Amino acid sequence: MKLVDSGEGKVPLLSVAAILAISLVVNLPGLAISPVLGKLQEVFPHTTKLEVQLLNVLPNLVTIPFILCAGKICTPKNQLTVLTWGLAIFTATGIGYFFAKSMVVLILLSCLLGVGCGLVIPLAASLISQNFSGKPRGTVLGAKSGLSNFSVIIATLFVGWVAAKNWHLAFIVYFVPLVPLCLVPFMRSGYINRFRTAPTLEPASDNDKTAGFHFQGKEARRMMWGAMLIYFLITYGCMVISYYLPFTMKDYGLSPSKVGVATAMFYLSATIAGFGLSKAIKATGVWTMHVGLILATLGLFAVGFIHTYASYIIGVFLMGLGYGLVQPILYDKTSYFAPNDAKSTEYFAFLLTCNYVGISSVPFIVEFFGSFIKGSHDPSFSYILNGVIIAILTIICFIKHKSFVVQAGVIPEGEELIKQPSSVLAPGERVVRRDTPEIQPAVVSPAPTPEPKTTQQAAEPTLSPVSQMLKNAEATIAEAGTTLAAMKHEQAEMLRKESVALSEKAAELNKEAEELLDEANELDSQNNITDKKNV
């Protein structure tokens, strides 16, 4: 079986593909069927434009509370059950569209679609966070971002092609959840751990030292709020094209077909950025997020100030690149802000809520600022306004460039990390903080970097082969003793937990025995009363 590096040993490639398959569906609601909306207004001539637009808006609005709900109810034990239900609702809704014969039914199905999608969305990122760490996690999160945007491109092209034949066929794109639904068994921890290889004891590279690290307390919450604010603003800033680009290009005499190409450019460039994230970080280092924000700002200003077809294509392409770089970096940061793996789904739910709030709030924020600014009726106003907002965000990120929130591919500054030996590394356990107050098993610290030899040390004779062998043997014995102590500690902890469980079970049995004894005494009393009456 093909195995790939997860940062914590190697895991089956099939499991990686199964987890990534979830990303195929997260951006589909609403966006995928945009090309068929005009056709629906012809099919249902008595409906208003707002009612047709609800098919786009409602899934995103309904998704928000259910993302938070999924984050709250998901645990490592039930998360795949929640995922299965979400994908099943998603697929059932897609089937329901084929039998819809009125706009009211379509609107209700759009709400149900948001329910299913809301349960799925946070798990697409949290499952990656739980099964990957270090550099491999960043790579897989980049692939997740690229796949989610790529699926929108393919779905949009497909819908535009089939809508002319039969509008019902456009909703086939909502059958895509069948793919991850069939692959759920390969996402289970039992399947992954069966083939997982143990991580090595070699000192971690700079990209992998953060494996399993989690910030705690106020520090984690403060940085989480920062990541949420950045995600909200970058989403709000870039998604302006979904609402205003068709009208802007129409005002400047460009055809609807060119609008479709320009819109597709955003998702194409976001896909490229997602799959190329590792190379981007290698090229730009800790400044990758800053570069993404600069690209998004330049793209917005290009669309706002230069009104040619080429400028729209270039501007939208730059916006997609910026968005595609920032998005997976924030996903990776959230993995560190969650206090533990069990809370990762909840924290991803918080982050992803900002995405959908940002998408839904675009027209409201633009209209709010437009009521105070002269010239707000100009077609370019929304892009210039959002360009200024993202430019201010970029300046703030440069001022706060030492913050872990805005730095890409770095170790949390000032934290001492140690790696547990593979012989005692249980599934799900990772690197821990040295100052963690909980009782930790014995650990093996990586060998310290040798100091440069002084002149006196350099003059000393080297050890003979036999002495070197004895020294190596002593080191091996010491390491084996440490590992054995850790294993004994783990066994003692397991026995302690079993003892506590048995004590709790004994207490329950004792309580049941007392209840049975009370019932027996009551029966005896009733029998005595009956005997007395008979006498």
Short mmCIF file of C-alpha atoms in Angstrom, two decimals:
data_model
loop_
_atom_site.label_atom_id
_atom_site.label_comp_id
_atom_site.label_asym_id
_atom_site.label_seq_id
_atom_site.Cartn_x
_atom_site.Cartn_y
_atom_site.Cartn_z
CA MET A 1 0.00 0.00 0.00
CA LYS A 2 1.22 3.48 -0.90
CA LEU A 3 2.07 5.53 2.21
CA VAL A 4 2.76 9.27 2.50
CA ASP A 5 4.43 11.33 5.21
CA SER A 6 2.03 12.90 7.71
CA GLY A 7 4.59 14.54 9.99
CA GLU A 8 3.85 11.80 12.56
CA GLY A 9 4.89 8.77 10.57
CA LYS A 10 3.43 7.61 7.28
CA VAL A 11 -0.28 7.08 6.59
CA PRO A 12 -2.16 5.44 3.68
CA LEU A 13 -2.47 7.55 0.54
CA LEU A 14 -6.07 6.36 0.23
CA SER A 15 -6.89 7.95 3.59
CA VAL A 16 -5.30 11.23 2.49
CA ALA A 17 -7.36 11.17 -0.72
CA ALA A 18 -10.53 10.39 1.27
CA ILE A 19 -10.00 13.33 3.64
CA LEU A 20 -9.21 15.69 0.76
CA ALA A 21 -12.35 14.51 -1.07
CA ILE A 22 -14.43 16.40 1.52
CA SER A 23 -13.00 19.65 0.12
CA LEU A 24 -14.71 18.98 -3.21
CA VAL A 25 -18.09 19.93 -1.74
CA VAL A 26 -17.45 22.81 0.70
CA ASN A 27 -17.70 25.62 -1.91
CA LEU A 28 -20.46 24.15 -4.08
CA PRO A 29 -23.66 25.47 -2.40
CA GLY A 30 -24.91 28.52 -4.25
CA LEU A 31 -21.76 29.26 -6.26
CA ALA A 32 -21.94 26.19 -8.49
CA ILE A 33 -25.40 26.95 -9.89
CA SER A 34 -24.83 30.65 -10.61
CA PRO A 35 -24.95 30.14 -14.41
CA VAL A 36 -28.46 28.61 -14.26
CA LEU A 37 -30.11 31.45 -12.32
CA GLY A 38 -31.06 33.36 -15.47
CA LYS A 39 -32.61 30.20 -16.92
CA LEU A 40 -34.66 29.67 -13.73
CA GLN A 41 -36.16 33.15 -14.04
CA GLU A 42 -37.40 32.13 -17.50
CA VAL A 43 -38.74 28.79 -16.23
CA PHE A 44 -40.57 30.52 -13.36
CA PRO A 45 -41.58 33.88 -14.90
CA HIS A 46 -43.74 34.95 -11.96
CA THR A 47 -40.85 34.88 -9.49
CA THR A 48 -38.90 37.98 -8.56
CA LYS A 49 -35.16 38.48 -9.05
CA LEU A 50 -34.70 38.36 -5.27
CA GLU A 51 -36.36 34.94 -5.03
CA VAL A 52 -33.99 33.57 -7.66
CA GLN A 53 -30.98 35.10 -5.88
CA LEU A 54 -32.04 33.38 -2.67
CA LEU A 55 -30.85 30.10 -4.24
CA ASN A 56 -27.35 31.59 -4.01
CA VAL A 57 -27.65 33.44 -0.71
CA LEU A 58 -29.66 31.06 1.51
CA PRO A 59 -27.22 28.12 1.52
CA ASN A 60 -24.45 30.44 2.77
CA LEU A 61 -26.65 32.02 5.45
CA VAL A 62 -28.06 28.73 6.74
CA THR A 63 -24.56 27.23 6.71
CA ILE A 64 -23.28 29.65 9.38
CA PRO A 65 -25.23 28.38 12.45
CA PHE A 66 -24.69 24.76 11.46
CA ILE A 67 -20.94 25.27 11.13
CA LEU A 68 -20.96 26.46 14.75
CA CYS A 69 -23.25 23.59 15.72
CA ALA A 70 -20.89 21.03 14.14
CA GLY A 71 -17.93 22.59 15.94
CA LYS A 72 -19.75 22.30 19.26
CA ILE A 73 -21.06 18.73 18.98
CA CYS A 74 -18.11 17.09 17.21
CA THR A 75 -15.66 14.97 19.21
CA PRO A 76 -12.97 12.56 17.95
CA LYS A 77 -15.44 9.73 18.60
CA ASN A 78 -18.51 11.07 16.77
CA GLN A 79 -17.01 13.39 14.13
CA LEU A 80 -17.27 10.85 11.31
CA THR A 81 -20.90 10.20 12.24
CA VAL A 82 -21.61 13.93 11.95
CA LEU A 83 -19.71 13.99 8.65
CA THR A 84 -21.75 11.06 7.30
CA TRP A 85 -25.04 12.72 8.23
CA GLY A 86 -23.94 16.01 6.65
CA LEU A 87 -22.91 14.36 3.38
CA ALA A 88 -26.12 12.28 3.34
CA ILE A 89 -28.29 15.41 3.78
CA PHE A 90 -26.26 17.15 1.08
CA THR A 91 -26.78 14.27 -1.37
CA ALA A 92 -30.49 13.83 -0.50
CA THR A 93 -31.02 17.53 -1.23
CA GLY A 94 -29.39 17.11 -4.63
CA ILE A 95 -31.83 14.30 -5.42
CA GLY A 96 -34.72 16.47 -4.24
CA TYR A 97 -33.89 19.19 -6.78
CA PHE A 98 -34.80 16.77 -9.59
CA PHE A 99 -38.38 16.57 -8.33
CA ALA A 100 -38.82 20.31 -7.62
CA LYS A 101 -41.49 22.00 -9.70
CA SER A 102 -41.78 25.37 -8.01
CA MET A 103 -39.52 28.13 -6.77
CA VAL A 104 -40.75 27.67 -3.19
CA VAL A 105 -39.54 24.05 -3.19
CA LEU A 106 -36.18 25.12 -4.63
CA ILE A 107 -35.77 27.72 -1.88
CA LEU A 108 -36.61 25.19 0.85
CA LEU A 109 -34.14 22.71 -0.62
CA SER A 110 -31.49 25.45 -0.61
CA CYS A 111 -32.00 25.84 3.14
CA LEU A 112 -31.62 22.08 3.63
CA LEU A 113 -28.49 22.20 1.49
CA GLY A 114 -27.01 24.75 3.90
CA VAL A 115 -27.72 22.40 6.82
CA GLY A 116 -25.80 19.52 5.24
CA CYS A 117 -22.93 21.70 4.11
CA GLY A 118 -22.63 23.38 7.52
CA LEU A 119 -22.10 20.00 9.20
CA VAL A 120 -19.39 19.06 6.70
CA ILE A 121 -17.33 22.26 6.31
CA PRO A 122 -15.38 22.39 9.63
CA LEU A 123 -14.50 18.68 9.40
CA ALA A 124 -12.78 19.17 6.03
CA ALA A 125 -10.02 21.12 7.80
CA SER A 126 -10.06 19.57 11.29
CA LEU A 127 -9.49 16.01 10.01
CA ILE A 128 -6.35 17.26 8.27
CA SER A 129 -5.24 19.01 11.46
CA GLN A 130 -5.74 15.85 13.52
CA ASN A 131 -3.88 13.51 11.16
CA PHE A 132 -1.05 15.73 9.89
CA SER A 133 1.52 18.03 11.46
CA GLY A 134 4.44 20.23 10.51
CA LYS A 135 5.28 20.77 6.84
CA PRO A 136 3.03 17.92 5.54
CA ARG A 137 0.02 19.56 7.21
CA GLY A 138 0.71 22.85 5.44
CA THR A 139 1.02 21.03 2.12
CA VAL A 140 -2.25 19.12 2.58
CA LEU A 141 -4.11 22.25 3.72
CA GLY A 142 -2.87 23.99 0.56
CA ALA A 143 -4.20 21.07 -1.50
CA LYS A 144 -7.51 21.33 0.36
CA SER A 145 -7.82 25.01 -0.55
CA GLY A 146 -6.89 24.29 -4.17
CA LEU A 147 -9.37 21.41 -4.52
CA SER A 148 -12.26 23.38 -3.04
CA ASN A 149 -11.72 26.20 -5.54
CA PHE A 150 -11.05 23.83 -8.45
CA SER A 151 -14.35 22.02 -7.85
CA VAL A 152 -16.21 25.34 -8.26
CA ILE A 153 -14.54 25.91 -11.64
CA ILE A 154 -15.50 22.47 -12.96
CA ALA A 155 -19.02 22.65 -11.51
CA THR A 156 -19.64 26.11 -12.97
CA LEU A 157 -18.49 25.03 -16.43
CA PHE A 158 -20.64 21.90 -16.23
CA VAL A 159 -23.74 23.80 -15.11
CA GLY A 160 -23.33 26.35 -17.89
CA TRP A 161 -23.10 23.51 -20.43
CA VAL A 162 -26.10 21.42 -19.30
CA ALA A 163 -28.43 24.30 -18.30
CA ALA A 164 -29.32 24.95 -21.92
CA LYS A 165 -30.59 21.37 -22.28
CA ASN A 166 -32.47 20.83 -19.01
CA TRP A 167 -32.29 23.04 -15.92
CA HIS A 168 -32.81 20.03 -13.65
CA LEU A 169 -29.50 18.56 -14.85
CA ALA A 170 -27.61 21.54 -13.41
CA PHE A 171 -28.22 20.15 -9.91
CA ILE A 172 -26.22 16.99 -10.68
CA VAL A 173 -23.27 18.90 -9.17
CA TYR A 174 -24.86 18.32 -5.77
CA PHE A 175 -24.22 14.57 -6.21
CA VAL A 176 -20.49 15.19 -5.65
CA PRO A 177 -20.87 14.44 -1.88
CA LEU A 178 -21.32 10.78 -2.85
CA VAL A 179 -17.54 10.63 -3.44
CA PRO A 180 -16.43 11.46 0.15
CA LEU A 181 -19.47 9.60 1.52
CA CYS A 182 -18.21 6.36 -0.03
CA LEU A 183 -14.70 7.04 1.29
CA VAL A 184 -15.67 7.63 4.95
CA PRO A 185 -14.45 4.13 6.06
CA PHE A 186 -10.93 5.06 4.94
CA MET A 187 -10.96 8.18 7.17
CA ARG A 188 -11.47 6.19 10.37
CA SER A 189 -8.62 6.28 12.88
CA GLY A 190 -8.68 2.48 13.13
CA TYR A 191 -7.93 2.12 9.41
CA ILE A 192 -5.28 4.88 9.43
CA ASN A 193 -3.49 3.57 12.54
CA ARG A 194 -3.47 0.02 11.16
CA PHE A 195 -1.08 1.12 8.42
CA ARG A 196 0.56 4.11 10.12
CA THR A 197 4.32 3.79 10.58
CA ALA A 198 5.93 5.03 13.76
CA PRO A 199 7.62 8.45 13.61
CA THR A 200 11.39 8.49 13.89
CA LEU A 201 13.32 9.73 16.92
CA GLU A 202 15.53 11.99 14.78
CA PRO A 203 15.50 15.68 15.69
CA ALA A 204 12.75 17.47 13.81
CA SER A 205 13.53 19.92 11.06
CA ASP A 206 12.57 23.59 11.39
CA ASN A 207 9.35 22.91 9.49
CA ASP A 208 8.30 20.02 11.76
CA LYS A 209 9.17 21.26 15.25
CA THR A 210 5.66 22.58 15.77
CA ALA A 211 4.11 19.12 15.29
CA GLY A 212 1.36 18.72 17.87
CA PHE A 213 2.01 22.09 19.52
CA HIS A 214 -1.03 23.91 20.91
CA PHE A 215 -1.15 27.41 22.37
CA GLN A 216 -3.10 27.69 25.60
CA GLY A 217 -5.23 30.22 27.48
CA LYS A 218 -5.51 33.91 26.67
CA GLU A 219 -2.60 33.78 24.26
CA ALA A 220 -4.40 31.24 22.06
CA ARG A 221 -7.71 33.14 22.16
CA ARG A 222 -6.06 36.45 21.31
CA MET A 223 -4.30 35.00 18.26
CA MET A 224 -7.45 33.14 17.21
CA TRP A 225 -9.36 36.43 17.13
CA GLY A 226 -6.60 37.89 14.97
CA ALA A 227 -6.81 35.01 12.48
CA MET A 228 -10.60 35.30 12.36
CA LEU A 229 -10.39 39.04 11.63
CA ILE A 230 -7.89 38.50 8.81
CA TYR A 231 -10.01 35.73 7.28
CA PHE A 232 -13.16 37.82 7.46
CA LEU A 233 -11.52 40.85 5.82
CA ILE A 234 -9.71 38.95 3.03
CA THR A 235 -12.91 37.04 2.21
CA TYR A 236 -15.04 40.19 2.29
CA GLY A 237 -12.50 42.09 0.20
CA CYS A 238 -12.12 39.49 -2.56
CA MET A 239 -15.70 38.22 -2.79
CA VAL A 240 -16.82 41.64 -3.99
CA ILE A 241 -16.39 40.24 -7.52
CA SER A 242 -19.29 37.81 -7.02
CA TYR A 243 -21.71 40.67 -6.35
CA TYR A 244 -20.46 43.60 -8.43
CA LEU A 245 -18.23 42.38 -11.26
CA PRO A 246 -21.11 41.39 -13.62
CA PHE A 247 -22.68 44.86 -13.28
CA THR A 248 -19.32 46.68 -13.56
CA MET A 249 -18.28 44.87 -16.73
CA LYS A 250 -21.75 45.39 -18.22
CA ASP A 251 -21.52 49.14 -17.55
CA TYR A 252 -18.27 49.24 -19.52
CA GLY A 253 -19.76 47.36 -22.48
CA LEU A 254 -18.34 43.86 -21.87
CA SER A 255 -20.41 40.74 -22.69
CA PRO A 256 -21.74 38.26 -20.10
CA SER A 257 -19.47 35.51 -21.52
CA LYS A 258 -16.44 37.63 -20.62
CA VAL A 259 -17.85 38.08 -17.12
CA GLY A 260 -17.91 34.30 -16.75
CA VAL A 261 -14.28 34.02 -17.83
CA ALA A 262 -13.18 36.76 -15.43
CA THR A 263 -15.02 35.12 -12.52
CA ALA A 264 -13.50 31.73 -13.32
CA MET A 265 -10.03 33.36 -13.22
CA PHE A 266 -10.45 34.03 -9.50
CA TYR A 267 -11.01 30.38 -8.64
CA LEU A 268 -8.34 29.23 -11.09
CA SER A 269 -5.66 31.42 -9.52
CA ALA A 270 -6.81 30.46 -6.00
CA THR A 271 -6.42 26.81 -7.02
CA ILE A 272 -2.90 27.45 -8.33
CA ALA A 273 -1.96 29.26 -5.11
CA GLY A 274 -3.33 26.45 -2.96
CA PHE A 275 -1.41 23.68 -4.71
CA GLY A 276 1.73 25.84 -4.89
CA LEU A 277 1.66 26.95 -1.25
CA SER A 278 4.78 24.98 -0.22
CA LYS A 279 6.83 26.51 -3.04
CA ALA A 280 5.45 29.96 -2.23
CA ILE A 281 6.51 29.64 1.41
CA LYS A 282 9.91 28.38 0.31
CA ALA A 283 10.31 31.44 -1.92
CA THR A 284 8.89 34.17 0.34
CA GLY A 285 9.37 32.62 3.80
CA VAL A 286 7.60 34.27 6.73
CA TRP A 287 6.29 37.02 4.42
CA THR A 288 3.98 34.74 2.41
CA MET A 289 0.78 36.11 3.99
CA HIS A 290 1.98 39.67 3.44
CA VAL A 291 2.63 38.88 -0.23
CA GLY A 292 -0.89 37.42 -0.52
CA LEU A 293 -2.44 40.57 0.94
CA ILE A 294 -0.39 42.80 -1.39
CA LEU A 295 -1.54 40.77 -4.41
CA ALA A 296 -5.18 41.04 -3.33
CA THR A 297 -4.81 44.83 -2.87
CA LEU A 298 -3.21 45.28 -6.29
CA GLY A 299 -5.94 43.18 -7.88
CA LEU A 300 -8.72 45.25 -6.34
CA PHE A 301 -7.13 48.54 -7.43
CA ALA A 302 -6.54 47.16 -10.95
CA VAL A 303 -10.24 46.35 -11.32
CA GLY A 304 -11.28 49.65 -9.72
CA PHE A 305 -9.07 52.06 -11.69
CA ILE A 306 -8.45 50.40 -15.07
CA HIS A 307 -11.53 49.44 -17.07
CA THR A 308 -10.45 47.10 -19.83
CA TYR A 309 -11.08 43.39 -20.29
CA ALA A 310 -7.37 42.63 -19.79
CA SER A 311 -7.23 44.65 -16.56
CA TYR A 312 -10.23 42.78 -15.19
CA ILE A 313 -8.65 39.41 -15.98
CA ILE A 314 -5.30 40.41 -14.43
CA GLY A 315 -6.91 42.07 -11.41
CA VAL A 316 -9.18 39.14 -10.62
CA PHE A 317 -6.28 36.72 -11.15
CA LEU A 318 -4.14 38.64 -8.62
CA MET A 319 -7.02 38.67 -6.11
CA GLY A 320 -7.39 34.90 -6.45
CA LEU A 321 -3.65 34.36 -5.91
CA GLY A 322 -3.72 36.50 -2.76
CA TYR A 323 -6.79 34.80 -1.38
CA GLY A 324 -5.42 31.34 -2.23
CA LEU A 325 -2.20 32.04 -0.30
CA VAL A 326 -3.77 33.55 2.83
CA GLN A 327 -6.57 30.98 3.25
CA PRO A 328 -4.51 27.78 3.86
CA ILE A 329 -1.99 29.65 6.04
CA LEU A 330 -4.84 30.64 8.37
CA TYR A 331 -6.05 27.03 8.40
CA ASP A 332 -2.59 25.92 9.50
CA LYS A 333 -2.42 28.58 12.22
CA THR A 334 -5.80 27.49 13.62
CA SER A 335 -4.35 24.00 14.20
CA TYR A 336 -2.01 25.58 16.77
CA PHE A 337 -4.61 27.85 18.38
CA ALA A 338 -6.96 24.98 19.33
CA PRO A 339 -5.99 23.89 22.88
CA ASN A 340 -5.97 20.22 21.83
CA ASP A 341 -6.90 17.96 18.92
CA ALA A 342 -10.37 17.29 20.35
CA LYS A 343 -11.14 21.04 20.12
CA SER A 344 -9.79 21.50 16.58
CA THR A 345 -13.21 21.06 14.91
CA GLU A 346 -14.73 23.75 17.15
CA TYR A 347 -11.93 26.23 16.42
CA PHE A 348 -12.10 25.57 12.67
CA ALA A 349 -15.85 26.18 12.92
CA PHE A 350 -15.16 29.63 14.39
CA LEU A 351 -12.69 30.44 11.61
CA LEU A 352 -14.87 29.16 8.76
CA THR A 353 -17.88 31.08 10.08
CA CYS A 354 -15.90 34.24 9.30
CA ASN A 355 -15.65 33.08 5.69
CA TYR A 356 -19.41 32.82 5.22
CA VAL A 357 -20.14 35.95 7.22
CA GLY A 358 -17.65 37.77 4.99
CA ILE A 359 -19.34 36.48 1.81
CA SER A 360 -22.83 37.39 3.02
CA SER A 361 -21.92 40.85 4.33
CA VAL A 362 -20.33 42.26 1.14
CA PRO A 363 -23.35 44.24 -0.17
CA PHE A 364 -24.31 45.48 3.32
CA ILE A 365 -20.84 46.85 4.15
CA VAL A 366 -20.43 48.44 0.72
CA GLU A 367 -23.84 50.09 0.99
CA PHE A 368 -23.07 51.27 4.55
CA PHE A 369 -19.89 53.07 3.51
CA GLY A 370 -21.58 54.26 0.32
CA SER A 371 -24.17 56.17 2.35
CA PHE A 372 -21.37 58.39 3.78
CA ILE A 373 -19.08 58.77 0.75
CA LYS A 374 -19.78 60.84 -2.34
CA GLY A 375 -19.44 59.04 -5.65
CA SER A 376 -20.45 55.72 -4.16
CA HIS A 377 -22.74 55.07 -7.14
CA ASP A 378 -19.70 54.77 -9.39
CA PRO A 379 -19.28 51.13 -10.58
CA SER A 380 -15.69 51.16 -9.32
CA PHE A 381 -16.53 52.28 -5.78
CA SER A 382 -16.79 48.79 -4.21
CA TYR A 383 -13.36 47.69 -5.50
CA ILE A 384 -11.58 50.87 -4.43
CA LEU A 385 -13.23 50.75 -0.99
CA ASN A 386 -12.22 47.12 -0.46
CA GLY A 387 -8.75 47.81 -1.85
CA VAL A 388 -8.25 50.50 0.81
CA ILE A 389 -9.51 48.13 3.56
CA ILE A 390 -7.13 45.32 2.50
CA ALA A 391 -4.28 47.84 2.15
CA ILE A 392 -4.85 48.95 5.77
CA LEU A 393 -4.91 45.28 6.84
CA THR A 394 -1.61 44.74 4.98
CA ILE A 395 0.02 47.69 6.77
CA ILE A 396 -1.14 46.33 10.15
CA CYS A 397 0.31 42.90 9.30
CA PHE A 398 3.66 44.52 8.43
CA ILE A 399 3.61 46.38 11.75
CA LYS A 400 2.80 43.11 13.56
CA HIS A 401 5.21 41.07 11.42
CA LYS A 402 6.71 39.37 14.48
CA SER A 403 3.35 37.91 15.46
CA PHE A 404 2.94 34.16 14.92
CA VAL A 405 -0.47 34.84 13.34
CA VAL A 406 0.98 36.48 10.22
CA GLN A 407 4.21 34.50 9.86
CA ALA A 408 4.18 31.50 7.52
CA GLY A 409 6.11 28.28 8.20
CA VAL A 410 7.71 29.25 11.55
CA ILE A 411 8.08 27.74 15.01
CA PRO A 412 6.10 29.45 17.81
CA GLU A 413 8.66 31.93 19.12
CA GLY A 414 10.17 31.29 22.53
CA GLU A 415 8.61 27.86 23.05
CA GLU A 416 10.72 24.82 24.01
CA LEU A 417 9.35 21.69 22.33
CA ILE A 418 10.27 18.06 22.93
CA LYS A 419 9.35 14.91 21.03
CA GLN A 420 7.99 11.77 22.68
CA PRO A 421 9.83 8.53 21.75
CA SER A 422 8.05 6.49 19.10
CA SER A 423 7.84 3.45 21.39
CA VAL A 424 5.45 5.29 23.69
CA LEU A 425 3.80 7.57 21.13
CA ALA A 426 0.16 6.52 21.23
CA PRO A 427 -2.14 7.28 18.29
CA GLY A 428 -3.09 10.95 18.43
CA GLU A 429 -0.24 11.92 20.81
CA ARG A 430 2.18 14.51 19.54
CA VAL A 431 4.79 17.01 20.64
CA VAL A 432 4.01 18.60 24.00
CA ARG A 433 5.11 21.78 25.75
CA ARG A 434 7.82 21.43 28.35
CA ASP A 435 5.82 23.59 30.76
CA THR A 436 2.57 21.62 30.41
CA PRO A 437 1.24 21.09 33.97
CA GLU A 438 -0.13 17.62 33.21
CA ILE A 439 1.89 14.51 34.09
CA GLN A 440 3.88 13.50 31.03
CA PRO A 441 5.72 10.24 30.28
CA ALA A 442 9.48 10.24 30.28
CA VAL A 443 10.86 11.80 27.15
CA VAL A 444 13.96 11.63 25.06
CA SER A 445 15.22 15.09 24.14
CA PRO A 446 17.01 15.49 20.82
CA ALA A 447 20.76 15.50 21.03
CA PRO A 448 22.16 18.99 21.68
CA THR A 449 24.11 20.70 18.96
CA PRO A 450 27.83 20.13 19.66
CA GLU A 451 29.78 23.23 20.66
CA PRO A 452 32.90 24.18 18.69
CA LYS A 453 36.00 22.58 20.11
CA THR A 454 38.58 24.77 21.78
CA THR A 455 42.28 24.53 20.89
CA GLN A 456 42.96 22.43 24.00
CA GLN A 457 40.08 20.05 23.19
CA ALA A 458 41.23 19.72 19.60
CA ALA A 459 44.68 18.65 20.79
CA GLU A 460 43.29 15.75 22.87
CA PRO A 461 43.61 12.29 21.28
CA THR A 462 40.49 10.78 19.72
CA LEU A 463 38.83 7.75 21.28
CA SER A 464 39.88 4.31 20.13
CA PRO A 465 37.28 2.20 18.22
CA VAL A 466 36.70 -0.01 21.29
CA SER A 467 36.18 3.00 23.55
CA GLN A 468 33.83 4.54 21.00
CA MET A 469 31.82 1.30 20.84
CA LEU A 470 31.57 1.22 24.65
CA LYS A 471 30.44 4.84 24.69
CA ASN A 472 27.79 4.15 22.06
CA ALA A 473 26.64 1.08 23.98
CA GLU A 474 26.28 3.15 27.17
CA ALA A 475 24.21 5.73 25.28
CA THR A 476 22.01 2.99 23.81
CA ILE A 477 21.47 1.41 27.25
CA ALA A 478 20.61 4.80 28.74
CA GLU A 479 18.12 5.49 25.97
CA ALA A 480 16.60 2.00 26.37
CA GLY A 481 16.26 2.59 30.11
CA THR A 482 14.48 5.89 29.51
CA THR A 483 12.14 4.28 26.99
CA LEU A 484 11.42 1.37 29.37
CA ALA A 485 10.64 3.83 32.15
CA ALA A 486 8.26 5.66 29.86
CA MET A 487 6.53 2.40 28.93
CA LYS A 488 6.17 1.46 32.60
CA HIS A 489 4.75 4.90 33.33
CA GLU A 490 2.23 4.47 30.53
CA GLN A 491 1.25 0.98 31.80
CA ALA A 492 0.85 2.33 35.32
CA GLU A 493 -1.35 5.12 34.02
CA MET A 494 -3.49 2.61 32.11
CA LEU A 495 -3.84 0.43 35.21
CA ARG A 496 -4.79 3.48 37.25
CA LYS A 497 -7.51 4.40 34.74
CA GLU A 498 -8.78 0.79 34.72
CA SER A 499 -8.82 0.82 38.51
CA VAL A 500 -10.84 4.03 38.56
CA ALA A 501 -13.25 2.57 36.00
CA LEU A 502 -13.65 -0.63 38.06
CA SER A 503 -14.25 1.41 41.19
CA GLU A 504 -16.96 3.39 39.43
CA LYS A 505 -18.51 0.16 38.16
CA ALA A 506 -18.39 -1.34 41.67
CA ALA A 507 -20.10 1.75 43.04
CA GLU A 508 -22.84 1.40 40.44
CA LEU A 509 -23.31 -2.31 41.25
CA ASN A 510 -23.41 -1.51 44.97
CA LYS A 511 -26.07 1.12 44.32
CA GLU A 512 -28.11 -1.37 42.28
CA ALA A 513 -27.75 -3.97 45.06
CA GLU A 514 -29.05 -1.49 47.61
CA GLU A 515 -32.01 -0.70 45.36
CA LEU A 516 -32.77 -4.42 44.99
CA LEU A 517 -32.50 -4.88 48.76
CA ASP A 518 -34.94 -2.05 49.32
CA GLU A 519 -37.36 -3.62 46.84
CA ALA A 520 -37.00 -6.99 48.63
CA ASN A 521 -37.75 -5.38 52.00
CA GLU A 522 -40.84 -3.74 50.54
CA LEU A 523 -42.02 -7.08 49.16
CA ASP A 524 -41.45 -8.74 52.57
CA SER A 525 -43.47 -6.01 54.25
CA GLN A 526 -46.29 -6.47 51.77
CA ASN A 527 -46.24 -10.25 52.29
CA ASN A 528 -46.39 -9.83 56.08
CA ILE A 529 -49.39 -7.52 55.74
CA THR A 530 -51.09 -10.04 53.44
CA ASP A 531 -50.41 -12.92 55.87
CA LYS A 532 -51.88 -10.94 58.75
CA LYS A 533 -55.01 -10.21 56.75
CA ASN A 534 -55.37 -13.90 55.86
CA VAL A 535 -55.04 -14.90 59.53
#
